[in-house]
Tab-separated table of C-alpha atoms in Angstrom:
chain	number	residue	atom	x	y	z
A	1	MET	CA	66.889	73.226	6.914
A	2	GLU	CA	64.562	70.302	6.430
A	3	MET	CA	63.465	68.418	9.360
A	4	PRO	CA	63.351	65.056	9.670
A	5	ASN	CA	59.840	62.677	9.401
A	6	ASP	CA	60.768	59.423	10.888
A	7	LEU	CA	61.236	58.853	14.765
A	8	ALA	CA	64.050	57.151	13.917
A	9	THR	CA	65.983	59.901	11.969
A	10	CYS	CA	65.061	62.246	15.070
A	11	MET	CA	66.151	60.086	18.021
A	12	GLU	CA	69.403	60.152	16.048
A	13	THR	CA	70.017	64.072	14.790
A	14	ILE	CA	68.774	65.465	18.837
A	15	PRO	CA	71.863	63.552	20.798
A	16	PRO	CA	74.280	65.622	18.010
A	17	ALA	CA	72.510	69.026	18.990
A	18	LEU	CA	73.671	68.199	22.013
A	19	ASP	CA	76.408	68.159	21.963
A	20	GLU	CA	77.400	70.774	20.323
A	21	LEU	CA	75.512	73.584	22.289
A	22	ALA	CA	77.668	71.263	25.808
A	23	LYS	CA	80.772	72.262	23.428
A	24	SER	CA	79.849	75.717	23.402
A	25	GLN	CA	79.598	75.963	26.466
A	26	GLY	CA	83.282	75.133	26.157
A	27	THR	CA	84.195	77.626	24.227
A	28	VAL	CA	82.719	80.058	26.378
A	29	GLN	CA	84.345	79.186	29.652
A	30	GLN	CA	87.333	78.853	27.349
A	31	ILE	CA	87.634	83.000	26.197
A	32	ALA	CA	86.564	83.877	29.620
A	33	LEU	CA	89.363	82.507	30.836
A	34	TYR	CA	91.621	83.770	28.585
A	35	CYS	CA	90.931	87.204	28.605
A	36	LYS	CA	90.737	86.747	31.922
A	37	ALA	CA	95.126	85.961	31.851
A	38	ALA	CA	95.585	88.656	29.309
A	39	TYR	CA	94.011	91.510	31.617
A	40	GLN	CA	95.818	90.381	34.518
A	41	GLU	CA	99.485	90.724	32.462
A	42	GLY	CA	99.365	93.940	32.103
A	43	ALA	CA	98.166	94.198	28.432
A	44	ASP	CA	96.170	96.768	27.175
A	45	VAL	CA	93.084	97.341	29.032
A	46	ASN	CA	90.788	98.911	26.128
A	47	ALA	CA	91.842	96.095	23.567
A	48	VAL	CA	91.437	93.581	26.224
A	49	PHE	CA	88.108	94.254	27.156
A	50	GLU	CA	86.774	95.528	23.277
A	51	GLN	CA	88.712	91.884	22.347
A	52	THR	CA	85.832	90.246	25.094
A	53	LYS	CA	83.362	92.157	24.070
A	54	ASN	CA	83.324	90.727	20.344
A	55	TYR	CA	84.770	87.123	21.561
A	56	THR	CA	81.521	87.070	24.346
A	57	ASN	CA	79.637	88.254	21.898
A	58	ASP	CA	79.760	85.437	19.063
A	59	ALA	CA	79.643	83.268	21.889
A	60	LEU	CA	76.454	83.955	22.839
A	61	GLN	CA	75.284	84.068	19.135
A	62	ASN	CA	76.896	80.195	18.561
A	63	VAL	CA	74.880	79.336	22.223
A	64	VAL	CA	71.335	80.928	21.206
A	65	TYR	CA	71.987	78.974	17.396
A	66	HIS	CA	72.568	75.753	19.326
A	67	VAL	CA	69.672	76.132	22.107
A	68	HIS	CA	67.343	77.402	19.177
A	69	ASN	CA	68.709	73.704	17.179
A	70	VAL	CA	68.162	71.592	19.477
A	71	GLY	CA	64.556	73.340	20.844
A	72	LEU	CA	63.181	72.911	16.869
A	73	GLN	CA	64.727	68.924	16.503
A	74	ILE	CA	62.678	68.407	19.987
A	75	THR	CA	59.713	69.926	19.297
A	76	ASN	CA	59.868	68.343	15.528
A	77	PHE	CA	60.869	65.098	17.292
A	78	LEU	CA	58.132	65.861	19.639
A	79	GLU	CA	55.144	66.392	16.183
A	80	VAL	CA	56.474	63.699	14.747
A	81	GLN	CA	55.634	61.423	17.797
A	82	MET	CA	51.945	62.958	17.760
A	83	LYS	CA	50.974	61.881	14.079
A	84	GLU	CA	52.264	58.008	14.916
A	85	ILE	CA	50.118	58.695	17.694
A	86	GLU	CA	47.090	60.407	15.947
A	87	LYS	CA	48.171	57.365	13.388
A	88	ILE	CA	47.840	54.406	16.085
A	89	ASP	CA	44.927	55.906	17.771
A	90	LEU	CA	43.395	55.497	14.399
A	91	GLN	CA	44.647	52.243	13.873
A	92	VAL	CA	42.838	50.822	17.202
A	93	ARG	CA	39.587	52.608	16.425
A	94	LEU	CA	39.079	50.709	13.643
A	95	LEU	CA	40.054	47.533	15.096
A	96	SER	CA	36.911	49.119	18.145
A	97	GLU	CA	34.768	49.243	15.492
A	98	ARG	CA	35.240	45.843	14.000
A	99	MET	CA	35.847	44.151	17.783
A	100	ARG	CA	32.376	45.668	18.052
A	101	ALA	CA	30.247	44.869	14.618
A	102	CYS	CA	31.241	41.035	15.247
A	103	HIS	CA	30.776	40.892	19.127
A	104	GLU	CA	26.834	42.500	18.343
A	105	ALA	CA	26.559	39.778	15.372
A	106	SER	CA	27.394	37.125	17.098
A	107	GLY	CA	25.814	38.304	20.729
A	108	ALA	CA	28.560	38.923	22.929
A	109	PRO	CA	27.308	41.885	24.542
A	110	ASP	CA	24.408	40.470	25.794
A	111	LYS	CA	26.037	37.254	26.965
A	112	GLN	CA	28.193	39.456	28.468
A	113	LEU	CA	25.376	40.941	30.153
A	114	MET	CA	23.877	38.604	31.631
A	115	GLU	CA	26.666	36.949	33.066
A	116	ALA	CA	28.833	40.762	34.658
A	117	PRO	CA	27.274	41.394	38.442
A	118	HIS	CA	24.472	42.921	38.936
A	119	PRO	CA	24.274	45.346	42.171
A	120	TYR	CA	21.437	43.164	44.450
A	121	ASN	CA	20.027	45.460	47.020
A	122	GLN	CA	18.705	43.211	50.209
A	123	ALA	CA	14.625	43.839	51.886
A	124	LEU	CA	12.379	42.469	53.544
A	125	PRO	CA	10.313	40.073	52.150
A	126	SER	CA	6.978	41.162	50.798
A	127	ARG	CA	3.997	40.377	52.415
A	128	LYS	CA	-0.227	40.744	52.793
A	129	LEU	CA	-1.100	43.620	54.631
A	130	ALA	CA	-4.433	42.499	57.217
A	131	GLY	CA	-7.649	44.712	56.741
A	132	HIS	CA	-6.727	47.053	59.768
A	133	GLU	CA	-3.128	47.378	57.975
A	134	LEU	CA	-4.428	49.225	54.677
A	135	PRO	CA	-5.499	52.498	54.914
A	136	TRP	CA	-8.826	54.210	53.965
A	137	SER	CA	-8.270	53.888	50.373
A	138	ALA	CA	-8.116	50.778	49.826
A	139	GLN	CA	-10.719	48.912	52.258
A	140	PRO	CA	-11.469	45.767	50.511
A	141	LEU	CA	-14.952	45.378	49.717
A	142	GLN	CA	-17.855	44.003	50.616
A	143	PRO	CA	-19.119	41.484	48.555
A	144	LEU	CA	-22.478	42.058	47.239
A	145	PRO	CA	-25.753	39.191	47.479
A	146	ARG	CA	-27.370	37.808	44.423
A	147	THR	CA	-30.819	37.567	45.147
A	148	ILE	CA	-32.791	35.439	43.244
A	149	ILE	CA	-34.658	37.944	40.630
A	150	ASP	CA	-38.642	36.870	40.617
A	151	LEU	CA	-40.570	37.306	37.617
A	152	ASN	CA	-43.283	36.426	38.622
A	153	ALA	CA	-43.843	39.180	41.558
A	154	LEU	CA	-45.760	41.929	39.415
A	155	ASP	CA	-48.444	40.017	37.575
A	156	GLY	CA	-51.291	41.378	39.280
A	157	VAL	CA	-49.722	45.137	39.770
A	158	GLY	CA	-50.301	48.561	37.290
A	159	ASN	CA	-51.313	47.787	33.684
A	160	GLY	CA	-48.915	45.121	33.219
A	161	ASP	CA	-52.289	42.990	35.581
A	162	SER	CA	-53.862	40.940	32.424
A	163	SER	CA	-56.542	40.548	34.080
A	164	ILE	CA	-57.208	44.390	34.478
A	165	THR	CA	-56.124	44.583	30.440
A	166	SER	CA	-58.231	42.044	29.657
A	167	SER	CA	-62.178	42.645	30.875
A	168	ARG	CA	-61.425	46.376	29.984
A	169	SER	CA	-60.874	45.559	26.199
A	170	GLY	CA	-63.309	43.126	26.212
A	171	ALA	CA	-60.339	41.171	24.423
A	172	PRO	CA	-59.365	37.119	25.956
A	173	SER	CA	-56.549	37.374	28.065
A	174	PRO	CA	-53.296	35.424	27.369
A	175	ARG	CA	-53.881	33.181	30.476
A	176	SER	CA	-56.841	31.985	28.184
A	177	ILE	CA	-56.326	31.781	25.033
A	178	SER	CA	-53.584	29.702	27.094
A	179	SER	CA	-55.921	26.948	28.522
A	180	SER	CA	-58.399	26.985	25.683
A	181	SER	CA	-55.454	25.926	23.543
A	182	SER	CA	-54.245	23.263	26.183
A	183	LEU	CA	-57.928	22.127	26.296
A	184	ALA	CA	-58.328	21.906	22.401
A	185	SER	CA	-58.404	18.735	20.398
A	186	PRO	CA	-54.801	16.338	21.318
A	187	HIS	CA	-54.899	15.101	17.852
A	188	SER	CA	-54.765	18.225	15.835
A	189	GLY	CA	-51.199	20.909	16.037
A	190	PHE	CA	-53.077	23.542	16.454
A	191	GLY	CA	-56.405	24.536	18.418
A	192	GLY	CA	-59.840	25.695	16.998
A	193	PRO	CA	-60.389	28.842	14.949
A	194	PRO	CA	-61.829	31.200	16.882
A	195	PRO	CA	-66.098	32.076	17.110
A	196	PRO	CA	-67.737	34.920	14.232
A	197	PRO	CA	-69.220	37.311	15.637
A	198	MET	CA	-72.428	36.627	16.880
A	199	SER	CA	-75.686	38.972	15.720
A	200	SER	CA	-78.752	40.429	17.449
A	201	GLY	CA	-81.029	38.413	16.345
A	202	ALA	CA	-79.697	36.028	13.921
A	203	PRO	CA	-78.489	31.692	14.999
A	204	PRO	CA	-75.315	30.955	14.115
A	205	PRO	CA	-74.458	29.223	11.130
A	206	PRO	CA	-73.781	24.951	11.669
A	207	PRO	CA	-70.077	23.695	10.917
A	208	PRO	CA	-69.494	22.894	8.120
A	209	ASP	CA	-69.623	18.483	7.773
A	210	ALA	CA	-65.939	17.022	7.150
A	211	GLY	CA	-67.748	14.288	4.807
A	212	PHE	CA	-69.822	17.481	2.402
A	213	ALA	CA	-67.915	19.611	-0.406
A	214	PRO	CA	-69.649	22.710	-0.695
A	215	PRO	CA	-70.521	23.326	-4.621
A	216	PRO	CA	-68.499	25.045	-7.575
A	217	PRO	CA	-69.352	28.812	-7.703
A	218	PRO	CA	-71.405	29.137	-11.189
A	219	TYR	CA	-69.440	30.221	-14.073
């Protein structure tokens, strides 16, 4: 038997099947009353027993058929309902995805998150701990004292002494060079050239005159 595939048809076929099952119950009761009356009237006991057995067998088969039919109708009705529910669930999921995409495009989730109530845990206000309240690993460091470095403190100490170095090597010290350059003529931008080395017995040559030009070299 072909079962219907829509809910409306299933709901129309279930009540007639239940009515047939109820009618079979009345038929069984009628068979039982007939057999009881025939047995009490003094008819053939064996014939009444065989007839009652046959009627009961047919009646039970009829009842089983109608129970099976009602079970099939109800099972088919539930399966059709499940299919309809799956269709509705699929449609709802599709609409939910479209709604979520629209919300993400418009920024609605972030706005709802900002407007949603947030739990707030009350706590004591924070304060700055004093020195005796801090642990030993968090004690504040003392500021380092700033001292001015004296660059002239080591001028006369060790190999860096200019007076000792000049006395050993015979070269003029930087201080003497700076003093000689400071005593130079104010009109010239540079100090005079150092004196030439002295020979053992020859006198030093006279300095050249500013107005005298030396003769040209021979060709």
